[in-house]
Coordinates of C-alpha atoms and ligand atoms in Angstrom, one line a residue:
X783 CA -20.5 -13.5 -14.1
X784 CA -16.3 -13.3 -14.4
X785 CA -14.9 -16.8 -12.7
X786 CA -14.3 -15.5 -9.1
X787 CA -10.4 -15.2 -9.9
X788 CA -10.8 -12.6 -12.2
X789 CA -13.5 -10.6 -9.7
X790 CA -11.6 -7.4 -7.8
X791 CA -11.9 -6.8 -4.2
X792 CA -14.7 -4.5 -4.6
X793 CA -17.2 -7.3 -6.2
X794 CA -16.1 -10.5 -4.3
X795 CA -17.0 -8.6 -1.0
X796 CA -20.6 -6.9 -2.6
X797 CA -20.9 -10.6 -3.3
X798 CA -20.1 -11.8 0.1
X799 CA -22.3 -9.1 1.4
X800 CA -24.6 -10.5 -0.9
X801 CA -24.4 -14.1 0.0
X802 CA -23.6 -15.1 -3.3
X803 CA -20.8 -16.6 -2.1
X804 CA -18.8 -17.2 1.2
X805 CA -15.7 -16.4 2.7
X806 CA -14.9 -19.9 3.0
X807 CA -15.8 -21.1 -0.7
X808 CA -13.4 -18.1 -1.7
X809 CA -10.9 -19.4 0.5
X810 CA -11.1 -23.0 -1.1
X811 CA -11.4 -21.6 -4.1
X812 CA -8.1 -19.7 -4.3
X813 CA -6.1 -22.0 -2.3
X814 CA -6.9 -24.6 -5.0
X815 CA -5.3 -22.3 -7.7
X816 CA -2.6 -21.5 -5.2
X817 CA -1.8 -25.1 -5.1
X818 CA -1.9 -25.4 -8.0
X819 CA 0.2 -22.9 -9.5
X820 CA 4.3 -23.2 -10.1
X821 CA 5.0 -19.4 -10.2
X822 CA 6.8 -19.8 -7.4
X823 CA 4.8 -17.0 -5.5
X824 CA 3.9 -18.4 -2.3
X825 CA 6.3 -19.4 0.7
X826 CA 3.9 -21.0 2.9
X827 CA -0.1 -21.6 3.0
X828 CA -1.5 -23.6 5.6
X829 CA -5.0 -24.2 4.5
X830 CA -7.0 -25.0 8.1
X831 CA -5.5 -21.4 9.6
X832 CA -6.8 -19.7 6.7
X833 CA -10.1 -21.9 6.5
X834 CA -10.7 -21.0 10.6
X835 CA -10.0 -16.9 9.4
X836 CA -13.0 -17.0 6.8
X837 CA -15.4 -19.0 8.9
X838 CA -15.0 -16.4 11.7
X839 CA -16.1 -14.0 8.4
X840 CA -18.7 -15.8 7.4
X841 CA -19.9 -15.4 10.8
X842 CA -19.7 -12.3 10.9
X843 CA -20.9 -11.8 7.5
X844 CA -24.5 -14.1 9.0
X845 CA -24.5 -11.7 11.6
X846 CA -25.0 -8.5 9.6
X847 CA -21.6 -7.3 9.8
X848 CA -21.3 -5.2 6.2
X849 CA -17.4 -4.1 6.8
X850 CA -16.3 -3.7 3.5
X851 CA -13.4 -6.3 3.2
X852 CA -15.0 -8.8 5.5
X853 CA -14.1 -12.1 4.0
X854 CA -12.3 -11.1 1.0
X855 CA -8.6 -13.4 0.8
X856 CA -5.7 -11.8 0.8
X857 CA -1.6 -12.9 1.5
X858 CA 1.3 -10.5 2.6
X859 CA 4.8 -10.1 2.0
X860 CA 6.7 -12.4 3.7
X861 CA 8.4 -9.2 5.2
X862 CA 5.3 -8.9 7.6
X863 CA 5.9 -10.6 10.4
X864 CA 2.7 -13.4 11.4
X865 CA 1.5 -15.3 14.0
X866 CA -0.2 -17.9 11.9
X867 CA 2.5 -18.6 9.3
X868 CA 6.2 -18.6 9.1
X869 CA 8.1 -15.4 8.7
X870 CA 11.1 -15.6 6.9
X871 CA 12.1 -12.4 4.8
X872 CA 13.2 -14.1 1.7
X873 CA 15.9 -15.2 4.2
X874 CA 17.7 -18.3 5.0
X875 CA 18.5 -16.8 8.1
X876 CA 14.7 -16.7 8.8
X877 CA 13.9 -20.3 7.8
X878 CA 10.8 -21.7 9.9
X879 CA 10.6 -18.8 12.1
X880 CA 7.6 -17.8 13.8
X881 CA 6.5 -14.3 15.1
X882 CA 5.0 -14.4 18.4
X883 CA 2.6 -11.0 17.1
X884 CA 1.0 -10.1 13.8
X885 CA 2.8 -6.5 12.1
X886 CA 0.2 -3.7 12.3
X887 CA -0.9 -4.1 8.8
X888 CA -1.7 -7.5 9.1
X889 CA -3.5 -7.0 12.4
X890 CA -5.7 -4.1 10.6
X891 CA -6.6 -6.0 7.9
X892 CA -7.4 -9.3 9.4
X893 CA -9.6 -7.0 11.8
X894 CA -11.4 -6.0 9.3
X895 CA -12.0 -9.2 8.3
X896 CA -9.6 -10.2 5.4
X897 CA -8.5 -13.8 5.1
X898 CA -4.9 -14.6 4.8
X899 CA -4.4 -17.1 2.5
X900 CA -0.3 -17.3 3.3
X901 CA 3.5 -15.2 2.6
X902 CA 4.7 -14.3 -0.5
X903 CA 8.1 -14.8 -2.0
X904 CA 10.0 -11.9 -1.9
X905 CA 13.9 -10.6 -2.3
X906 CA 15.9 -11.3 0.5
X907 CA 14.9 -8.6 3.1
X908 CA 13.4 -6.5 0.4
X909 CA 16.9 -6.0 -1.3
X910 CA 16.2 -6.3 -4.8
X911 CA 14.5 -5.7 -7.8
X912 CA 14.0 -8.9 -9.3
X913 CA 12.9 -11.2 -6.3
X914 CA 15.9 -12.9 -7.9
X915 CA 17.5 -12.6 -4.4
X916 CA 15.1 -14.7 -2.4
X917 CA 16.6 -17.6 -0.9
X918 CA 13.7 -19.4 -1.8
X919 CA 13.9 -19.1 -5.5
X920 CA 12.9 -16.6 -8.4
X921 CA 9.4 -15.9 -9.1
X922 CA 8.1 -16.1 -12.6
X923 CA 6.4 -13.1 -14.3
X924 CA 2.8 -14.4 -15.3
X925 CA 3.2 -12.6 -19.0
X926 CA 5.7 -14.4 -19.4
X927 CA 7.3 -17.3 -17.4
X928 CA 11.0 -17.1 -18.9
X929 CA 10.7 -13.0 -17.1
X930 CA 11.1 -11.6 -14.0
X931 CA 8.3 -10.7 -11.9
X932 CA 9.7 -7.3 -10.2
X933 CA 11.3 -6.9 -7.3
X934 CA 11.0 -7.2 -4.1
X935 CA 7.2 -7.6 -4.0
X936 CA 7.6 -9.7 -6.5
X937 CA 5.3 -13.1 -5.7
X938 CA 2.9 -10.2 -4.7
X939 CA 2.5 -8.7 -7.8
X940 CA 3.1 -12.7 -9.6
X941 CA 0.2 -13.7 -7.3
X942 CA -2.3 -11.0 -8.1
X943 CA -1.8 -10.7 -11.8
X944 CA -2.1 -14.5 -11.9
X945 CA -5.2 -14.6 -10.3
X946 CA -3.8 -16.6 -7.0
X947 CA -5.3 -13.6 -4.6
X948 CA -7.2 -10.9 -5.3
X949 CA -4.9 -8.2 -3.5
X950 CA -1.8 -8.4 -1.6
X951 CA 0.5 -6.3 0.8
X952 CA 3.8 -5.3 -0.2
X953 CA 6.5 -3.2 0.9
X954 CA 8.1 -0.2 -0.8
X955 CA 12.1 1.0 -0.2
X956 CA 12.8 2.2 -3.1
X957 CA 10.2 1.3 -5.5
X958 CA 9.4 -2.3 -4.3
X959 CA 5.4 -2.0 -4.5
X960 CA 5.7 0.1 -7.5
X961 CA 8.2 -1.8 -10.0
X962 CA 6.7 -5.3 -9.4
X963 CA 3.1 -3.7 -9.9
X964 CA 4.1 -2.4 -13.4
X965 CA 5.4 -5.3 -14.8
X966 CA 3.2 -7.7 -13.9
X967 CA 0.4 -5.4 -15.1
X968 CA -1.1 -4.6 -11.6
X969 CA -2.1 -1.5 -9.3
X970 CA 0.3 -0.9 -6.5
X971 CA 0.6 1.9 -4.0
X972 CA 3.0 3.1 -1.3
X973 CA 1.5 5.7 1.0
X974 CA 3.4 8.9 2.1
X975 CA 6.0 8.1 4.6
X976 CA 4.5 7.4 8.1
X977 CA 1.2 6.2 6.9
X978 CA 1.2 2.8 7.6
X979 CA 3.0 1.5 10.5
X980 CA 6.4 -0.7 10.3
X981 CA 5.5 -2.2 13.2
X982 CA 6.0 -5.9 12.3
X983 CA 7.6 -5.5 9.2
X984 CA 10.9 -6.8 8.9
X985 CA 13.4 -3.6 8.9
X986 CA 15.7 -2.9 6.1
X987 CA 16.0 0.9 5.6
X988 CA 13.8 2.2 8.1
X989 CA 14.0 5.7 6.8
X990 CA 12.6 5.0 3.8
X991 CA 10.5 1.3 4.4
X992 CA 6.7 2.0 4.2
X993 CA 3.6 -1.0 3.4
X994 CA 1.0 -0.5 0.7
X995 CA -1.5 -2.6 -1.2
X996 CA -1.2 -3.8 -4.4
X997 CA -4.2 -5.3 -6.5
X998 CA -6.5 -5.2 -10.2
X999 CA -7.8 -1.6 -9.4
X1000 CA -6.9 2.2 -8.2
X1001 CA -11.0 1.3 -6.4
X1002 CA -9.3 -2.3 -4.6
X1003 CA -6.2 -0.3 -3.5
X1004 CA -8.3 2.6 -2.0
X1005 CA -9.8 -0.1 0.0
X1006 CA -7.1 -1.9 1.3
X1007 CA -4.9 1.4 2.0
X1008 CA -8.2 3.2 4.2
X1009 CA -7.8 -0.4 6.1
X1010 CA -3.8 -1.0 6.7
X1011 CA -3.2 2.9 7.3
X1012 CA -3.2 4.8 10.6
X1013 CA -1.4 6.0 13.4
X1014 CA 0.2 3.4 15.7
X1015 CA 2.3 5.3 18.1
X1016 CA 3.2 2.9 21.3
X1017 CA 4.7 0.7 18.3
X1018 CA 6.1 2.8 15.6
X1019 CA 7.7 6.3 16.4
X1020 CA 7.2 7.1 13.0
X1021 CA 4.1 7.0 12.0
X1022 CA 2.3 9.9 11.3
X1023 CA -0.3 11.4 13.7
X1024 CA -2.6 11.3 11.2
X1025 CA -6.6 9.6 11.2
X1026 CA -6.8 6.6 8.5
X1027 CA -8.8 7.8 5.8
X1028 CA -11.6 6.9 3.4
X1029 CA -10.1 7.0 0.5
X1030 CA -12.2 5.4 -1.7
X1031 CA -14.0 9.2 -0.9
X1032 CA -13.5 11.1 -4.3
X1033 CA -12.2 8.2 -6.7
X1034 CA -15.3 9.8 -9.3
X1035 CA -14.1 13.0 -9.0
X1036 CA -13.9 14.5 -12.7
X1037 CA -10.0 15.8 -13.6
X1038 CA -10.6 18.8 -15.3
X1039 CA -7.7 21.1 -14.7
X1040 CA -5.7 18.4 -13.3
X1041 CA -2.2 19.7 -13.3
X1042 CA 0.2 16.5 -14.6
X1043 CA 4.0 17.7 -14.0
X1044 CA 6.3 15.8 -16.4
X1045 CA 10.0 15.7 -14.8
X1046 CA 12.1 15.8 -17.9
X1047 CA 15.0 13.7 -16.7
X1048 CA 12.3 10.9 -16.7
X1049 CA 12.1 10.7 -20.1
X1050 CA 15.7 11.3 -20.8
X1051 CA 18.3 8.7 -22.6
X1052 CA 17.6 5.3 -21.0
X1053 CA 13.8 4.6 -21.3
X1054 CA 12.7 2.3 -23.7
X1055 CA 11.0 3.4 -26.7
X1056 CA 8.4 0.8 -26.3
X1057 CA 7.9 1.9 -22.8
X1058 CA 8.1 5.9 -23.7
X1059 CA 5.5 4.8 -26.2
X1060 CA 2.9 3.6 -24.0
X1061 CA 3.5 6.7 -21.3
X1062 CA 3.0 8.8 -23.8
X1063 CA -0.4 6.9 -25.1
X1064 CA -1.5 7.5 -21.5
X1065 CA -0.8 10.9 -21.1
X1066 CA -3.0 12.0 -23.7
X1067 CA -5.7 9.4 -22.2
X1068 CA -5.4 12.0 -19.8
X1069 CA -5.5 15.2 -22.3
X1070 CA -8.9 13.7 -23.0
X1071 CA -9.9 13.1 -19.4
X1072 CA -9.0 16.9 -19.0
X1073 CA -5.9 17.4 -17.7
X1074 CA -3.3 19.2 -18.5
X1075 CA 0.4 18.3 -19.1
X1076 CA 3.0 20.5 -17.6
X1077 CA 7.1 20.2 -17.7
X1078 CA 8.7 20.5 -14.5
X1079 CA 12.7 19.1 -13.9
X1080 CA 13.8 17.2 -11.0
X1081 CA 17.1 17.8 -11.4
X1082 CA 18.8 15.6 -9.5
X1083 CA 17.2 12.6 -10.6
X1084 CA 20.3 10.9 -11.4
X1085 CA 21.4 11.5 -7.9
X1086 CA 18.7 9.6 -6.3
X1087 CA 20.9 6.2 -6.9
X1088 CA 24.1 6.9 -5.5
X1089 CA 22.2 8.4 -2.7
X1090 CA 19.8 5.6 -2.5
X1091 CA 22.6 2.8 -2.4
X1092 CA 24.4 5.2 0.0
X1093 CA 21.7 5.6 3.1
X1094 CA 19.7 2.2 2.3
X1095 CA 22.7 -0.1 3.2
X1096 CA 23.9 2.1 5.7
X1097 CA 20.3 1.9 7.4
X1098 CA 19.9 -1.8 6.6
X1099 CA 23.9 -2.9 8.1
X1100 CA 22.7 -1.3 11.5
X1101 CA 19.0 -2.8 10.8
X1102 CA 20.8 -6.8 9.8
X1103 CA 23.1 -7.0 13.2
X1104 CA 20.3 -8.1 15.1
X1105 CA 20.8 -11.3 13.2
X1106 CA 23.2 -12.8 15.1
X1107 CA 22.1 -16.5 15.8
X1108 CA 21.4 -15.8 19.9
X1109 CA 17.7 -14.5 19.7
X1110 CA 16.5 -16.3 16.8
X1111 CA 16.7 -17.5 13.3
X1112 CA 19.8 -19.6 12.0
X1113 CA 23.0 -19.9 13.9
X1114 CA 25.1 -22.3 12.7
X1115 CA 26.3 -25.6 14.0
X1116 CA 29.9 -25.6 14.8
X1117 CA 31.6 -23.1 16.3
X1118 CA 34.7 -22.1 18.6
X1119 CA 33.7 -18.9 20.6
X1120 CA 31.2 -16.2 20.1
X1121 CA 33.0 -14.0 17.7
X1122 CA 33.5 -17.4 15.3
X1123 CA 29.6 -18.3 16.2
X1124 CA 28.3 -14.8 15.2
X1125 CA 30.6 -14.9 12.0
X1126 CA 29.8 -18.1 10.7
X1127 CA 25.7 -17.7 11.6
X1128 CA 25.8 -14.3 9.4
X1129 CA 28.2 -15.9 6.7
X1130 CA 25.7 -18.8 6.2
X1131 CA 22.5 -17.3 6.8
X1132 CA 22.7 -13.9 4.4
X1133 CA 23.0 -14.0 0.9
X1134 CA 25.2 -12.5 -1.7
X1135 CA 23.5 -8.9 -2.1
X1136 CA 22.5 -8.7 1.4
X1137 CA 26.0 -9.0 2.7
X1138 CA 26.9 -6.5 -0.1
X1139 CA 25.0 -4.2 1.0
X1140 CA 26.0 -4.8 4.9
X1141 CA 29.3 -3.9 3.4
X1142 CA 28.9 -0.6 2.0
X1143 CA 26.5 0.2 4.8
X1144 CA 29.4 -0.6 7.5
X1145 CA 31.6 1.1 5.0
X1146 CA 29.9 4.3 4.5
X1147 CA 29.0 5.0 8.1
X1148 CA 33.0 4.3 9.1
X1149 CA 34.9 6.9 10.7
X1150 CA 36.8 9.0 8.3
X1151 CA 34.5 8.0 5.4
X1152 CA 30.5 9.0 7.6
X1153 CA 31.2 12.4 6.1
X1154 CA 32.3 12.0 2.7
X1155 CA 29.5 9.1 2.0
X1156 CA 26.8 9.2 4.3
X1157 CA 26.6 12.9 5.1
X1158 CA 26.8 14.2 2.1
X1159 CA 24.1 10.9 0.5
X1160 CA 21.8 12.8 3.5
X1161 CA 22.4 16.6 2.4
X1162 CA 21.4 15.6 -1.0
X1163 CA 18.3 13.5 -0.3
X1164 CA 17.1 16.6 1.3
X1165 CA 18.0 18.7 -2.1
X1166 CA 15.9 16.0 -4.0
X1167 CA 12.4 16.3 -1.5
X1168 CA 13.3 19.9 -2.0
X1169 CA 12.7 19.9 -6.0
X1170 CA 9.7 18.0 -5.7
X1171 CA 7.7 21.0 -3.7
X1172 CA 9.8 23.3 -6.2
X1173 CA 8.1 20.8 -8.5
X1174 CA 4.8 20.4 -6.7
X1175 CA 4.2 24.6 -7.2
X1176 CA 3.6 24.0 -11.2
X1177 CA 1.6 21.1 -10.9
X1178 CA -0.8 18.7 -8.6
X1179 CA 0.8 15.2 -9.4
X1180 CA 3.7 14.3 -11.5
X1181 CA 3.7 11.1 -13.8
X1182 CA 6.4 9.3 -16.0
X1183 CA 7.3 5.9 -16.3
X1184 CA 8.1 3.3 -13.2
X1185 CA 10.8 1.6 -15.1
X1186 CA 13.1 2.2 -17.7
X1187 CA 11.8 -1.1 -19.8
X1188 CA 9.5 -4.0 -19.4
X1189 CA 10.6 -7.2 -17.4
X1190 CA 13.9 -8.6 -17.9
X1191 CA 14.7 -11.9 -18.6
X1192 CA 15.6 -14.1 -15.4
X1193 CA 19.2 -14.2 -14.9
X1194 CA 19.6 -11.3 -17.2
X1195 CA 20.7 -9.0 -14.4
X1196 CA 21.3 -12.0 -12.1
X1197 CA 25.3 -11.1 -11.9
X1198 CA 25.4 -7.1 -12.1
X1199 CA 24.2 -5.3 -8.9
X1200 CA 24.4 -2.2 -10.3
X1201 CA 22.3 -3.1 -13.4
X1202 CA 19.7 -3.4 -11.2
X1203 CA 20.4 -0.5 -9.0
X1204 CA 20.4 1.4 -12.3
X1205 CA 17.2 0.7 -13.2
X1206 CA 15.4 1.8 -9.6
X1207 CA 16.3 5.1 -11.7
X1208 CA 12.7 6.7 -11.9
X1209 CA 11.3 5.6 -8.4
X1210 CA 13.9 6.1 -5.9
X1211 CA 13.4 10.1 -6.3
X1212 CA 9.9 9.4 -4.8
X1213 CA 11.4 7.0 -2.1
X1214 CA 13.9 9.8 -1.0
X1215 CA 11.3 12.6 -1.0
X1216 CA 9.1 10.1 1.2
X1217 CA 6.4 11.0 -0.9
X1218 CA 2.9 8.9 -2.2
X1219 CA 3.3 6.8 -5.4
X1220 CA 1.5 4.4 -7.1
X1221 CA 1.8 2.3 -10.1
X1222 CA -1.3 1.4 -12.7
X1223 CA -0.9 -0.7 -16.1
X1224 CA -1.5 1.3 -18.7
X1225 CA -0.3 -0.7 -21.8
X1226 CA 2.4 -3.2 -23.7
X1227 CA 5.5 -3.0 -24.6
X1228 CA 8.1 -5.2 -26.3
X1229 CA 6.7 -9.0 -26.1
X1230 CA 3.5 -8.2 -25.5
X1231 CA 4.7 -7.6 -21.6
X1232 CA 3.1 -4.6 -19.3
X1233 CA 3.9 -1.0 -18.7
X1234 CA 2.8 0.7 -15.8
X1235 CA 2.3 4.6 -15.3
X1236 CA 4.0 6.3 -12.3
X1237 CA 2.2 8.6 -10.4
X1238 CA 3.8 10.8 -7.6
X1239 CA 1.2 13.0 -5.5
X1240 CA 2.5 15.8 -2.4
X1241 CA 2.7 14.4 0.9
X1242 CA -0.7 12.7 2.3
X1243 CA -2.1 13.2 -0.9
X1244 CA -2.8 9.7 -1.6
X1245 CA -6.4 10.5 -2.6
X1246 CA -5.3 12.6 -5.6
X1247 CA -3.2 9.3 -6.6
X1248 CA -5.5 7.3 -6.7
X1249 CA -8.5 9.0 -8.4
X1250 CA -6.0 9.9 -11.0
X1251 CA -5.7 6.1 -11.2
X1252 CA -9.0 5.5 -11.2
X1253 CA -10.4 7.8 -13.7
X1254 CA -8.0 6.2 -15.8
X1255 CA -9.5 2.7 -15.2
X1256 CA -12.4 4.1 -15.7
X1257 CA -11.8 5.1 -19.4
X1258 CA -9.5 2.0 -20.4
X1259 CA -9.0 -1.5 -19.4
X1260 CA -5.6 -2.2 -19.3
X1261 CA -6.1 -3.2 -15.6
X1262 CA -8.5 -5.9 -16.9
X1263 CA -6.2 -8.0 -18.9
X1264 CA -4.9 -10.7 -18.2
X1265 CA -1.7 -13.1 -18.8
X1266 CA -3.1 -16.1 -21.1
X1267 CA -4.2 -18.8 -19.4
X1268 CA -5.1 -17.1 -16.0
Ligands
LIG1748 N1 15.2 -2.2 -5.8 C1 15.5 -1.4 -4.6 C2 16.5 -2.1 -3.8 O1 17.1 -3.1 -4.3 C3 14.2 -1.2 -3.8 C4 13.9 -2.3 -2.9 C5 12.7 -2.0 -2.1 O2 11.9 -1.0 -2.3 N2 12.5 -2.7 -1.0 O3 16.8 -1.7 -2.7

């Protein structure tokens, strides 16, 4: 029997259903490890909430209940907003808040029985891609400690592939559940646009802001995703009118005649050979699984930054005023009048790359310079969703890499923005297009460090995703491996 810290989703609950084991022995057993780790993953645990969460499962579990996450641990993004922890978005300007209400994800999943074992370090209000951002400190990468985890679910993806929970939320702008889920060697998926409600989670580009789960397996995702999705519309105008869906429903299904579009502007100048190796490795994995490779172009790949960098900011300046030091958070101590109090509190309380960004957002939506910037960023993200279904007529999903190279070194990118923008290169299409992705590890690269496949499906077709993903799991076990000495 694997040590319980290796176990997916899917066994720890058939052995909770089992009694093998209970929701409260897994709840020691992984807030022990938590404790014990120096990853820097976790913002806050507080051991007796989570403790009085999995004895109400194991309650349940006496009682017959057989949901199929009851009692299974979990921990969120510190970008969810809870009721039983402190909130904080990465954010000094959130220090030691607390959310009166649980975000609609969290609610789901702790209805159906989930124990939240705490909040994971994150980039500052999601805006990064290295978790180098948080004002709580970097996160290491698992693989290797002297890397970056990915960014901004970064201590989600740290915390999964280091065996501190079995799955995780995150949150995906621009490739935020994605990125980190490659290279820490995990399974990550964001949803279509509108799926999962944003009630709760802490706004920076609303346009483009959607949860997902990220864990071991395509199978653990499925899971998680049929619990956390679903219409929620007295709370979040956006999401979709669409019933939450079972989608671990057709992960077997066989992939013969599986269409696989291959953008070529994804594998262009820019991606690492060690990184184009492993792709390509997977792609035939999928020859022999029986589908079949197809080129398509997404022409405006390179686009999807400027555009990106354009309408994210501009969302997140007019998202970011609320914090202002009246309602809540940090407002500084000394001040003459309003004006000076408002000034100071936002001075103090943002960061470097947040207040960059509230920059060129304020910037870009300016009179004189709305048309020329933000406009013209809209016109063209509706071009780029445009080439995908041009796209999406030659084949059922497209695939390429998530990243143009493995993890960076911490502080490699530390003082260069727009390195880091530059590297969002293959996901922010996806973002834009407000389409389903997912990331699954399906090698090694340079140092021994993990690649991950991206997969982009048509909108609400999740399912395809993730029984690609799962097929593949099926026939490899890349997703099984694990950092040494986890
Ligand atoms: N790396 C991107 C950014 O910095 C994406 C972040 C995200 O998806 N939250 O904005």
């Amino acid at each position: 029997m694997r040590e319980l810290h290796h176990s997916t989703v899917a066994d720890l609950a058939a052995r909770l259903r089992a009694r093998d084991v209970s929701a409260q022995e897994l709840a020691r057993h992984f807030l022990d490890r938590i404790a014990a780790s120096d990853l820097g993953a976790f913002l806050a645990t507080d051991p007796e909430a989570s403790l009085a969460q999995a004895r109400a499962a194991d309650a349940r579990l006496a009682a017959g209940d057989t949901a199929p996450l009851l009692g299974v641990p979990l921990a969120h993004k510190d970008i969810f907003v809870t009721r039983d922890f402190p909130s904080t978005a990465g954010s000094k300007m959130l220090a030691g808040y607390r959310s009166p209400f649980d975000a609609t994800v969290v609610r789901r999943l702790a209805e159906a029985g989930m124990v939240t074992l705490g909040k994971l370090n994150c980039d500052e209000f999601a805006m990064g891609s290295s978790n180098e951002n948080s004002a709580y400190g970097a996160v290491k990468n698992p693989w290797d400690t002297a890397r970056i985890p990915g960014g901004s679910s970064g201590g989600s993806a740290a915390a999964v592939a280091a065996g501190l929970v079995p799955a995780a939320t995150g949150t995906d702008t621009g490739g935020s559940i994605r990125q980190p889920a490659a290279f820490c060697g995990i399974t990550g998926i964001k949803p279509t646009y509108g799926r999962a409600s944003r009630y709760g989670m802490i706004a920076y580009a609303s346009s483009l802001d959607q949860a997902g789960p990220m864990a071991r397996t395509a199978q653990d995702c499925a899971l998680l995703l049929s619990a956390l999705c679903g219409p929620d519309p007295d709370r979040d105008a956006t999401s979709l009118d669409l019933p939450a869906e079972d989608y671990t429903r057709g992960l077997d299904a066989p992939l013969d005649g599986l269409r696989i579009g291959l953008p070529r502007e994804f594998f262009g100048e820019g991606l690492a050979p060690d990184v184009r190796a492993a792709i390509d490795a997977a792609l035939r994995q999928y020859q022999a699984l029986g589908a079949t490779l197809v080129e398509v172009s997404l022409p405006r790949t390179e686009l999807a930054i400027p555009v990106y960098y354009i309408i994210a900011p501009a969302e997140a300046s007019s998202n970011l005023s609320r914090f202002d030091g009246v309602k809540f958070g940090h407002r500084a101590g000394q001040y003459a009048d309003l004006a000076d109090m408002y000034r100071k509190t936002r001075a103090e309380g943002f960061g470097e790359e947040v207040k960059r960004r509230i920059m060129v957002g304020t910037y870009v939506l300016s009179h004189g310079y709305y048309d020329a910037y933000y406009l013209q960023a809209q016109k063209i993200r509706r071009m780029i969703a445009e080439d995908f279904q041009a796209a999406f007529a030659q084949c059922d999903l497209i695939a390429g890499p998530v990243a143009p190279t493995v993890a960076w070194k911490l502080g490699d990118k530390a003082d260069d923005p727009v390195a880091n923008y530059l590297a969002d290169i293959y996901t922010l299409p996806g973002s834009l297009a407000g389409l389903p992705g997912m990331s699954l590890p399906v090698g090694f690269g340079a140092g021994g460090l993990p690649v991950g496949l991206q997969l982009l499906g048509p909108w609400f077709q999740e399912q395809r995703l993730l029984n690609a993903a799962h097929r593949f799991q099926q026939a490899t076990d890349f997703h099984l491996r694990r950092p040494e000495g986890v």
